[in-house]
C-alpha cells in the first residue's frame, strides 16, 4: 500500500508535505503557508532529499508570490527574488535548491508584460511543472536502472534516496522499486546513516511498506557485509554531481571505497538536473550541521558535555569509484565522465 504518493502538494496557497523528522514513529503532514515556514522546514530537514528540495524551493517561491503585497510587476519580482535568496540560504550542498530557484526566477523575469495576478499564476505553474517533471524523471530512472538489477541481487543503499526524497517514487529506491515490480527477487541492505538516521528511519520505512525485503545495518558494518559476500551492488542518490565527483550523504565516500576494494559495482541514481558540470569538488561548500546531531541520538545525549565535533552532512566520491550514473535518459559511464572532465582516465 502506498501511503505517500506525491510528497509535496499545493492546495489553495498551502504546501503540504510529511514532516520527515518525525518518521517513522509519527506521520504528520506539515502545512506550509509562508516562505519563512518553507525555509525553516528545509533547514531542519522536515523536507529533505535533493529532488524534493528542488520542488520545495519552487513552491517556496510560489508562496512568496501569493503572500506578496506587491501592486506592480517590479514589486512582485523584487519579492520573488527575496524569497529565492531566503530559500537558497538554507542548505548549501544540494544543487537542486539553486537550480529550481534560478529556473523560477529566470522564467518570472521574462513575464514582464503580465499582470501581477497573472505572474503569480505563472510562477505557481512553473513550480508545479518542476514537481511533475521530477516525478516523471524518477520513473524513467527506475526503468533505466532496473536493467542493471538481476535476480538474487542484494543491494546496499545509503541514506534515503526514495519516495520521501523526491516528488514521487525515488531515485536509488526507484531503481529498486522498479526491479521489484518486474518480479526480480532482490534484497536490500540499508545503512542506518548517522547522524540523522535517514536510512534506518526513512529507507527501511519505505521498503517495508512496499514489502521489499530490507535488512538494516549500522554504517560501520558495510565492510563486514561486503567481505562476507552479502552485498553485490550499491546504489545511492546524489545531491550534486560535479566534473570530478558525486556529492551525497556523509558516508557515501567510505561505501564507494569499500565497494571498489571488494569489486562491487557502485551506481549513483540521479536526475540530470543534479549535474553541475561547471564546478569541481573544491568549488562546493559542504554543509556543516549542529554538533548536537553527533553528540546525541534523538534527544539522548551519547557523548560527554562540551565534546568537540565535526559534522559535515555530505562528502564527495571521486568519479573513479563510480561504475555508472543512472539518469532519466540512460546510464552514464566512464566515457561520459571523460566528457565532464577530460583528465578522467578511461
Ligand atoms: O541531508 P539529506 O537527508 O537531505 O540528504 C539526502 C541525501 O544525501 C540523498 O542521498 C540525496 O539527496 C539523494 S535523494 C534522491
mmCIF file of C-alpha atoms and ligand atoms in Angstrom:
data_model
loop_
_atom_site.group_PDB
_atom_site.id
_atom_site.type_symbol
_atom_site.label_atom_id
_atom_site.label_comp_id
_atom_site.label_asym_id
_atom_site.label_seq_id
_atom_site.Cartn_x
_atom_site.Cartn_y
_atom_site.Cartn_z
ATOM 1 C CA UNK A 1 0.000 0.000 0.000
ATOM 2 C CA UNK A 2 1.350 3.450 -0.878
ATOM 3 C CA UNK A 3 0.995 5.910 1.988
ATOM 4 C CA UNK A 4 2.728 8.844 0.325
ATOM 5 C CA UNK A 5 2.349 9.101 -3.406
ATOM 6 C CA UNK A 6 3.018 12.767 -4.063
ATOM 7 C CA UNK A 7 5.452 14.013 -1.470
ATOM 8 C CA UNK A 8 4.655 17.702 -1.899
ATOM 9 C CA UNK A 9 1.381 19.332 -2.927
ATOM 10 C CA UNK A 10 -0.012 22.846 -3.359
ATOM 11 C CA UNK A 11 -3.640 23.446 -2.387
ATOM 12 C CA UNK A 12 -5.088 26.983 -2.233
ATOM 13 C CA UNK A 13 -1.919 28.708 -1.059
ATOM 14 C CA UNK A 14 -0.782 25.932 1.292
ATOM 15 C CA UNK A 15 2.037 23.459 0.637
ATOM 16 C CA UNK A 16 1.586 20.085 2.307
ATOM 17 C CA UNK A 17 4.317 17.517 2.844
ATOM 18 C CA UNK A 18 5.136 14.892 5.501
ATOM 19 C CA UNK A 19 7.340 16.073 8.379
ATOM 20 C CA UNK A 20 10.288 13.742 7.808
ATOM 21 C CA UNK A 21 11.888 14.472 11.175
ATOM 22 C CA UNK A 22 9.033 12.585 12.865
ATOM 23 C CA UNK A 23 9.046 9.482 10.670
ATOM 24 C CA UNK A 24 8.723 6.573 11.112
ATOM 25 C CA UNK A 25 7.119 6.951 14.542
ATOM 26 C CA UNK A 26 4.642 9.711 13.662
ATOM 27 C CA UNK A 27 3.053 10.537 10.324
ATOM 28 C CA UNK A 28 2.328 14.246 10.496
ATOM 29 C CA UNK A 29 1.524 16.439 7.494
ATOM 30 C CA UNK A 30 3.090 19.896 7.548
ATOM 31 C CA UNK A 31 1.037 22.816 6.281
ATOM 32 C CA UNK A 32 3.411 25.467 4.970
ATOM 33 C CA UNK A 33 1.945 28.881 4.176
ATOM 34 C CA UNK A 34 4.911 31.282 4.049
ATOM 35 C CA UNK A 35 8.440 31.491 2.641
ATOM 36 C CA UNK A 36 9.802 31.585 6.203
ATOM 37 C CA UNK A 37 7.966 28.386 7.129
ATOM 38 C CA UNK A 38 9.348 26.739 3.992
ATOM 39 C CA UNK A 39 12.865 27.917 4.869
ATOM 40 C CA UNK A 40 12.534 26.502 8.378
ATOM 41 C CA UNK A 41 11.282 23.148 7.047
ATOM 42 C CA UNK A 42 14.240 22.928 4.647
ATOM 43 C CA UNK A 43 16.850 23.960 7.229
ATOM 44 C CA UNK A 44 15.617 21.431 9.777
ATOM 45 C CA UNK A 45 15.215 18.558 7.272
ATOM 46 C CA UNK A 46 11.452 18.324 7.687
ATOM 47 C CA UNK A 47 11.709 18.397 3.886
ATOM 48 C CA UNK A 48 14.872 16.777 2.588
ATOM 49 C CA UNK A 49 16.434 14.836 -0.278
ATOM 50 C CA UNK A 50 17.848 16.715 -3.248
ATOM 51 C CA UNK A 51 14.981 16.371 -5.768
ATOM 52 C CA UNK A 52 12.322 17.129 -3.155
ATOM 53 C CA UNK A 53 14.330 20.189 -2.110
ATOM 54 C CA UNK A 54 14.105 21.416 -5.711
ATOM 55 C CA UNK A 55 10.308 21.159 -5.699
ATOM 56 C CA UNK A 56 10.164 22.688 -2.207
ATOM 57 C CA UNK A 57 12.249 25.654 -3.363
ATOM 58 C CA UNK A 58 9.920 26.155 -6.321
ATOM 59 C CA UNK A 59 6.769 26.006 -4.190
ATOM 60 C CA UNK A 60 8.510 28.254 -1.625
ATOM 61 C CA UNK A 61 8.849 30.954 -4.266
ATOM 62 C CA UNK A 62 5.225 30.385 -5.268
ATOM 63 C CA UNK A 63 4.343 31.026 -1.611
ATOM 64 C CA UNK A 64 6.392 34.232 -1.906
ATOM 65 C CA UNK A 65 4.279 35.200 -4.921
ATOM 66 C CA UNK A 66 0.952 34.550 -3.215
ATOM 67 C CA UNK A 67 1.849 36.183 0.136
ATOM 68 C CA UNK A 68 3.400 39.243 -1.526
ATOM 69 C CA UNK A 69 1.504 42.533 -1.212
ATOM 70 C CA UNK A 70 3.065 43.780 -4.467
ATOM 71 C CA UNK A 71 0.933 46.080 -6.635
ATOM 72 C CA UNK A 72 3.263 46.125 -9.619
ATOM 73 C CA UNK A 73 5.263 43.565 -11.549
ATOM 74 C CA UNK A 74 8.574 45.069 -10.456
ATOM 75 C CA UNK A 75 7.496 44.897 -6.784
ATOM 76 C CA UNK A 76 6.466 41.285 -7.241
ATOM 77 C CA UNK A 77 9.754 40.409 -8.979
ATOM 78 C CA UNK A 78 11.618 42.036 -6.085
ATOM 79 C CA UNK A 79 9.644 39.901 -3.576
ATOM 80 C CA UNK A 80 10.229 36.731 -5.612
ATOM 81 C CA UNK A 81 13.945 37.462 -5.654
ATOM 82 C CA UNK A 82 13.935 37.940 -1.865
ATOM 83 C CA UNK A 83 12.062 34.651 -1.431
ATOM 84 C CA UNK A 84 14.657 32.930 -3.633
ATOM 85 C CA UNK A 85 17.523 34.344 -1.560
ATOM 86 C CA UNK A 86 15.887 33.115 1.666
ATOM 87 C CA UNK A 87 15.399 29.628 0.237
ATOM 88 C CA UNK A 88 18.927 29.370 -1.179
ATOM 89 C CA UNK A 89 20.495 30.258 2.158
ATOM 90 C CA UNK A 90 19.083 27.211 3.942
ATOM 91 C CA UNK A 91 21.360 24.423 2.680
ATOM 92 C CA UNK A 92 24.476 24.892 0.506
ATOM 93 C CA UNK A 93 25.322 21.476 -0.952
ATOM 94 C CA UNK A 94 22.382 20.025 -2.923
ATOM 95 C CA UNK A 95 22.290 21.815 -6.260
ATOM 96 C CA UNK A 96 18.516 21.451 -6.528
ATOM 97 C CA UNK A 97 17.690 24.388 -4.244
ATOM 98 C CA UNK A 98 19.734 26.667 -6.500
ATOM 99 C CA UNK A 99 18.694 25.063 -9.765
ATOM 100 C CA UNK A 100 14.956 25.271 -9.050
ATOM 101 C CA UNK A 101 15.128 28.783 -7.583
ATOM 102 C CA UNK A 102 17.063 30.104 -10.581
ATOM 103 C CA UNK A 103 14.735 28.358 -13.023
ATOM 104 C CA UNK A 104 11.650 30.002 -11.487
ATOM 105 C CA UNK A 105 13.251 33.449 -11.155
ATOM 106 C CA UNK A 106 14.602 33.398 -14.717
ATOM 107 C CA UNK A 107 11.177 32.485 -16.103
ATOM 108 C CA UNK A 108 9.488 35.124 -13.937
ATOM 109 C CA UNK A 109 11.812 37.825 -15.318
ATOM 110 C CA UNK A 110 10.650 37.083 -18.863
ATOM 111 C CA UNK A 111 6.979 37.690 -17.946
ATOM 112 C CA UNK A 112 7.185 41.483 -17.622
ATOM 113 C CA UNK A 113 4.022 42.023 -19.665
ATOM 114 C CA UNK A 114 1.749 40.041 -17.383
ATOM 115 C CA UNK A 115 -0.435 41.477 -14.640
ATOM 116 C CA UNK A 116 0.598 40.851 -11.022
ATOM 117 C CA UNK A 117 -2.063 38.169 -10.701
ATOM 118 C CA UNK A 118 -1.005 36.502 -13.956
ATOM 119 C CA UNK A 119 2.624 36.431 -12.805
ATOM 120 C CA UNK A 120 1.584 34.728 -9.553
ATOM 121 C CA UNK A 121 -0.250 32.092 -11.580
ATOM 122 C CA UNK A 122 2.728 31.639 -13.924
ATOM 123 C CA UNK A 123 5.153 31.152 -11.002
ATOM 124 C CA UNK A 124 2.898 28.527 -9.461
ATOM 125 C CA UNK A 125 2.500 26.780 -12.833
ATOM 126 C CA UNK A 126 6.298 26.582 -13.192
ATOM 127 C CA UNK A 127 6.632 25.151 -9.658
ATOM 128 C CA UNK A 128 4.010 22.554 -10.483
ATOM 129 C CA UNK A 129 5.898 21.748 -13.683
ATOM 130 C CA UNK A 130 9.138 21.217 -11.753
ATOM 131 C CA UNK A 131 7.322 18.806 -9.421
ATOM 132 C CA UNK A 132 5.668 16.925 -12.295
ATOM 133 C CA UNK A 133 8.947 16.651 -14.184
ATOM 134 C CA UNK A 134 10.682 15.256 -11.108
ATOM 135 C CA UNK A 135 8.067 12.532 -10.751
ATOM 136 C CA UNK A 136 8.377 11.571 -14.433
ATOM 137 C CA UNK A 137 12.200 11.590 -14.290
ATOM 138 C CA UNK A 138 12.219 9.243 -11.324
ATOM 139 C CA UNK A 139 10.038 6.670 -13.055
ATOM 140 C CA UNK A 140 12.433 6.828 -16.039
ATOM 141 C CA UNK A 141 15.472 6.460 -13.739
ATOM 142 C CA UNK A 142 13.786 3.465 -12.126
ATOM 143 C CA UNK A 143 13.172 1.839 -15.500
ATOM 144 C CA UNK A 144 16.701 2.500 -16.811
ATOM 145 C CA UNK A 145 18.385 1.377 -13.607
ATOM 146 C CA UNK A 146 16.318 -1.785 -13.239
ATOM 147 C CA UNK A 147 18.109 -3.160 -16.308
ATOM 148 C CA UNK A 148 21.233 -3.427 -14.148
ATOM 149 C CA UNK A 149 19.467 -5.487 -11.498
ATOM 150 C CA UNK A 150 19.236 -9.249 -11.682
ATOM 151 C CA UNK A 151 17.516 -11.959 -9.654
ATOM 152 C CA UNK A 152 19.116 -12.583 -6.275
ATOM 153 C CA UNK A 153 20.908 -9.218 -6.125
ATOM 154 C CA UNK A 154 21.470 -7.819 -2.667
ATOM 155 C CA UNK A 155 21.777 -4.069 -2.981
ATOM 156 C CA UNK A 156 23.300 -1.773 -0.394
ATOM 157 C CA UNK A 157 21.923 1.751 -0.224
ATOM 158 C CA UNK A 158 22.979 4.692 1.927
ATOM 159 C CA UNK A 159 20.787 7.479 3.329
ATOM 160 C CA UNK A 160 17.338 7.788 1.754
ATOM 161 C CA UNK A 161 17.026 8.321 -1.989
ATOM 162 C CA UNK A 162 13.447 7.132 -2.025
ATOM 163 C CA UNK A 163 9.944 8.447 -2.476
ATOM 164 C CA UNK A 164 10.492 10.613 0.595
ATOM 165 C CA UNK A 165 13.496 12.314 -1.003
ATOM 166 C CA UNK A 166 11.704 13.110 -4.259
ATOM 167 C CA UNK A 167 8.309 14.221 -5.536
ATOM 168 C CA UNK A 168 7.401 10.604 -6.302
ATOM 169 C CA UNK A 169 8.993 7.135 -6.464
ATOM 170 C CA UNK A 170 12.624 7.892 -5.575
ATOM 171 C CA UNK A 171 15.906 7.645 -7.468
ATOM 172 C CA UNK A 172 18.050 4.856 -5.951
ATOM 173 C CA UNK A 173 14.945 3.325 -4.368
ATOM 174 C CA UNK A 174 13.070 3.954 -7.626
ATOM 175 C CA UNK A 175 15.511 1.570 -9.337
ATOM 176 C CA UNK A 176 14.980 -0.998 -6.584
ATOM 177 C CA UNK A 177 11.204 -0.490 -6.681
ATOM 178 C CA UNK A 178 11.087 -0.928 -10.451
ATOM 179 C CA UNK A 179 13.187 -4.116 -10.341
ATOM 180 C CA UNK A 180 10.906 -5.450 -7.585
ATOM 181 C CA UNK A 181 7.755 -4.764 -9.580
ATOM 182 C CA UNK A 182 9.347 -6.616 -12.514
ATOM 183 C CA UNK A 183 9.359 -9.642 -10.224
ATOM 184 C CA UNK A 184 13.114 -9.732 -9.578
ATOM 185 C CA UNK A 185 13.923 -11.461 -6.320
ATOM 186 C CA UNK A 186 16.081 -8.810 -4.710
ATOM 187 C CA UNK A 187 17.018 -7.813 -1.196
ATOM 188 C CA UNK A 188 18.206 -4.514 0.190
ATOM 189 C CA UNK A 189 20.700 -3.723 2.922
ATOM 190 C CA UNK A 190 20.164 -0.224 4.318
ATOM 191 C CA UNK A 191 22.920 1.707 6.091
ATOM 192 C CA UNK A 192 21.380 3.438 9.091
ATOM 193 C CA UNK A 193 23.139 6.700 8.063
ATOM 194 C CA UNK A 194 24.231 8.510 11.178
ATOM 195 C CA UNK A 195 23.871 11.150 12.382
ATOM 196 C CA UNK A 196 20.239 11.691 11.342
ATOM 197 C CA UNK A 197 19.401 8.077 10.506
ATOM 198 C CA UNK A 198 17.705 8.662 7.167
ATOM 199 C CA UNK A 199 18.489 5.034 6.271
ATOM 200 C CA UNK A 200 17.018 3.495 9.405
ATOM 201 C CA UNK A 201 14.090 5.867 9.716
ATOM 202 C CA UNK A 202 13.092 6.504 6.106
ATOM 203 C CA UNK A 203 14.564 3.885 3.751
ATOM 204 C CA UNK A 204 13.543 0.959 5.946
ATOM 205 C CA UNK A 205 10.100 2.545 6.448
ATOM 206 C CA UNK A 206 9.505 2.896 2.694
ATOM 207 C CA UNK A 207 10.801 -0.538 1.725
ATOM 208 C CA UNK A 208 8.923 -2.349 4.493
ATOM 209 C CA UNK A 209 5.745 -0.587 3.424
ATOM 210 C CA UNK A 210 6.261 -1.821 -0.148
ATOM 211 C CA UNK A 211 7.077 -5.353 1.007
ATOM 212 C CA UNK A 212 10.652 -5.233 -0.361
ATOM 213 C CA UNK A 213 12.976 -7.328 1.865
ATOM 214 C CA UNK A 214 15.306 -4.981 3.767
ATOM 215 C CA UNK A 215 17.946 -5.541 6.437
ATOM 216 C CA UNK A 216 19.266 -2.640 8.496
ATOM 217 C CA UNK A 217 22.961 -2.328 9.392
ATOM 218 C CA UNK A 218 24.917 0.374 11.188
ATOM 219 C CA UNK A 219 27.232 2.316 8.893
ATOM 220 C CA UNK A 220 30.356 0.589 10.214
ATOM 221 C CA UNK A 221 29.041 -2.856 9.181
ATOM 222 C CA UNK A 222 29.163 -2.281 5.407
ATOM 223 C CA UNK A 223 32.773 -3.524 5.119
ATOM 224 C CA UNK A 224 31.925 -6.676 7.059
ATOM 225 C CA UNK A 225 28.867 -7.329 4.875
ATOM 226 C CA UNK A 226 30.870 -6.841 1.665
ATOM 227 C CA UNK A 227 33.752 -9.028 2.860
ATOM 228 C CA UNK A 228 31.268 -11.813 3.603
ATOM 229 C CA UNK A 229 29.787 -11.606 0.100
ATOM 230 C CA UNK A 230 26.460 -10.320 1.433
ATOM 231 C CA UNK A 231 26.290 -7.369 -0.993
ATOM 232 C CA UNK A 232 26.715 -7.455 -4.760
ATOM 233 C CA UNK A 233 25.605 -3.960 -5.838
ATOM 234 C CA UNK A 234 25.495 -0.496 -4.318
ATOM 235 C CA UNK A 235 23.018 2.174 -5.435
ATOM 236 C CA UNK A 236 22.882 5.633 -3.869
ATOM 237 C CA UNK A 237 21.387 9.007 -4.783
ATOM 238 C CA UNK A 238 23.208 12.312 -5.289
ATOM 239 C CA UNK A 239 22.948 15.884 -4.101
ATOM 240 C CA UNK A 240 25.244 17.344 -6.737
ATOM 241 C CA UNK A 241 27.378 15.843 -9.496
ATOM 242 C CA UNK A 242 30.387 17.940 -10.476
ATOM 243 C CA UNK A 243 33.167 17.409 -13.059
ATOM 244 C CA UNK A 244 35.121 15.015 -10.851
ATOM 245 C CA UNK A 245 32.841 13.689 -8.109
ATOM 246 C CA UNK A 246 29.415 12.882 -6.762
ATOM 247 C CA UNK A 247 28.293 14.679 -3.606
ATOM 248 C CA UNK A 248 25.941 12.646 -1.450
ATOM 249 C CA UNK A 249 25.185 11.987 2.211
ATOM 250 C CA UNK A 250 28.198 11.732 4.505
ATOM 251 C CA UNK A 251 29.483 8.161 4.465
ATOM 252 C CA UNK A 252 28.863 7.600 0.754
ATOM 253 C CA UNK A 253 32.585 8.024 0.027
ATOM 254 C CA UNK A 254 33.501 5.296 2.539
ATOM 255 C CA UNK A 255 30.920 2.963 0.979
ATOM 256 C CA UNK A 256 32.345 3.662 -2.501
ATOM 257 C CA UNK A 257 35.905 2.857 -1.374
ATOM 258 C CA UNK A 258 34.696 -0.349 0.248
ATOM 259 C CA UNK A 259 32.772 -1.319 -2.899
ATOM 260 C CA UNK A 260 35.849 -0.622 -5.049
ATOM 261 C CA UNK A 261 38.036 -2.761 -2.774
ATOM 262 C CA UNK A 262 35.556 -5.633 -2.974
ATOM 263 C CA UNK A 263 34.909 -5.286 -6.737
ATOM 264 C CA UNK A 264 31.272 -4.461 -6.173
ATOM 265 C CA UNK A 265 29.622 -2.133 -8.739
ATOM 266 C CA UNK A 266 28.780 1.266 -7.251
ATOM 267 C CA UNK A 267 25.924 3.116 -9.001
ATOM 268 C CA UNK A 268 24.530 6.585 -8.480
ATOM 269 C CA UNK A 269 20.903 7.286 -9.479
ATOM 270 C CA UNK A 270 20.053 10.937 -10.097
ATOM 271 C CA UNK A 271 18.120 13.192 -12.476
ATOM 272 C CA UNK A 272 20.156 15.282 -14.893
ATOM 273 C CA UNK A 273 19.295 18.484 -13.056
ATOM 274 C CA UNK A 274 21.630 17.217 -10.295
ATOM 275 C CA UNK A 275 24.601 17.698 -12.654
ATOM 276 C CA UNK A 276 26.596 20.860 -12.045
ATOM 277 C CA UNK A 277 29.412 20.384 -14.521
ATOM 278 C CA UNK A 278 30.638 23.975 -14.343
ATOM 279 C CA UNK A 279 32.085 23.111 -10.938
ATOM 280 C CA UNK A 280 34.577 20.692 -9.411
ATOM 281 C CA UNK A 281 34.862 19.238 -5.897
ATOM 282 C CA UNK A 282 36.850 22.101 -4.388
ATOM 283 C CA UNK A 283 34.234 24.677 -5.512
ATOM 284 C CA UNK A 284 31.441 23.146 -3.440
ATOM 285 C CA UNK A 285 30.509 24.061 0.120
ATOM 286 C CA UNK A 286 29.753 21.085 2.303
ATOM 287 C CA UNK A 287 27.043 21.821 4.836
ATOM 288 C CA UNK A 288 28.321 21.631 8.415
ATOM 289 C CA UNK A 289 25.466 20.946 10.833
ATOM 290 C CA UNK A 290 24.991 21.396 14.553
ATOM 291 C CA UNK A 291 27.246 19.322 16.904
ATOM 292 C CA UNK A 292 24.118 18.119 18.712
ATOM 293 C CA UNK A 293 23.377 15.728 15.854
ATOM 294 C CA UNK A 294 26.615 13.891 16.693
ATOM 295 C CA UNK A 295 26.628 14.159 20.490
ATOM 296 C CA UNK A 296 23.024 12.974 20.662
ATOM 297 C CA UNK A 297 20.861 10.296 19.091
ATOM 298 C CA UNK A 298 17.472 11.933 19.003
ATOM 299 C CA UNK A 299 17.147 13.587 22.411
ATOM 300 C CA UNK A 300 19.513 11.156 24.114
ATOM 301 C CA UNK A 301 22.987 12.538 24.807
ATOM 302 C CA UNK A 302 25.661 9.967 23.944
ATOM 303 C CA UNK A 303 28.916 11.962 24.390
ATOM 304 C CA UNK A 304 30.341 13.986 27.301
ATOM 305 C CA UNK A 305 29.334 17.649 27.649
ATOM 306 C CA UNK A 306 31.397 20.078 25.527
ATOM 307 C CA UNK A 307 32.648 17.376 23.152
ATOM 308 C CA UNK A 308 34.332 18.880 20.092
ATOM 309 C CA UNK A 309 32.520 17.654 16.986
ATOM 310 C CA UNK A 310 32.914 17.515 13.211
ATOM 311 C CA UNK A 311 29.552 17.204 11.454
ATOM 312 C CA UNK A 312 29.729 17.526 7.669
ATOM 313 C CA UNK A 313 26.408 16.492 6.104
ATOM 314 C CA UNK A 314 27.873 15.353 2.761
ATOM 315 C CA UNK A 315 31.049 14.024 1.175
ATOM 316 C CA UNK A 316 32.453 13.824 -2.346
ATOM 317 C CA UNK A 317 33.031 10.454 -4.030
ATOM 318 C CA UNK A 318 35.543 10.784 -6.892
ATOM 319 C CA UNK A 319 34.128 9.540 -10.201
ATOM 320 C CA UNK A 320 36.854 6.884 -10.412
ATOM 321 C CA UNK A 321 34.888 4.937 -7.787
ATOM 322 C CA UNK A 322 31.572 5.260 -9.650
ATOM 323 C CA UNK A 323 30.618 2.436 -12.013
ATOM 324 C CA UNK A 324 27.742 4.360 -13.567
ATOM 325 C CA UNK A 325 25.277 7.206 -13.065
ATOM 326 C CA UNK A 326 21.693 6.195 -13.788
ATOM 327 C CA UNK A 327 19.701 9.116 -15.210
ATOM 328 C CA UNK A 328 16.300 9.552 -16.825
ATOM 329 C CA UNK A 329 17.883 9.354 -20.303
ATOM 330 C CA UNK A 330 20.276 6.471 -19.748
ATOM 331 C CA UNK A 331 23.313 5.295 -17.818
ATOM 332 C CA UNK A 332 26.454 7.422 -17.856
ATOM 333 C CA UNK A 333 29.752 5.554 -17.631
ATOM 334 C CA UNK A 334 33.460 6.289 -17.938
ATOM 335 C CA UNK A 335 33.232 7.677 -21.495
ATOM 336 C CA UNK A 336 30.756 10.288 -20.282
ATOM 337 C CA UNK A 337 32.852 11.043 -17.205
ATOM 338 C CA UNK A 338 35.709 11.896 -19.553
ATOM 339 C CA UNK A 339 33.438 14.407 -21.283
ATOM 340 C CA UNK A 340 32.652 16.019 -17.906
ATOM 341 C CA UNK A 341 36.345 16.130 -17.168
ATOM 342 C CA UNK A 342 38.946 15.460 -19.914
ATOM 343 C CA UNK A 343 41.526 14.335 -17.332
ATOM 344 C CA UNK A 344 39.313 11.401 -16.317
ATOM 345 C CA UNK A 345 41.225 8.166 -17.161
ATOM 346 C CA UNK A 346 39.384 5.714 -19.404
HETATM 347 O O1 LIG B 1 20.540 15.651 4.303
HETATM 348 P P1 LIG B 1 19.549 14.970 3.390
HETATM 349 O O2 LIG B 1 18.707 13.962 4.083
HETATM 350 O O3 LIG B 1 18.771 15.955 2.565
HETATM 351 O O4 LIG B 1 20.499 14.164 2.380
HETATM 352 C C1 LIG B 1 19.898 13.404 1.380
HETATM 353 C C2 LIG B 1 20.847 12.628 0.566
HETATM 354 O O5 LIG B 1 22.049 12.714 0.725
HETATM 355 C C3 LIG B 1 20.271 11.819 -0.559
HETATM 356 O O6 LIG B 1 21.020 10.662 -0.784
HETATM 357 C C4 LIG B 1 20.277 12.674 -1.840
HETATM 358 O O7 LIG B 1 19.663 13.901 -1.594
HETATM 359 C C5 LIG B 1 19.618 11.996 -2.976
HETATM 360 S S1 LIG B 1 17.878 11.879 -2.732
HETATM 361 C C6 LIG B 1 17.166 11.231 -4.116
#
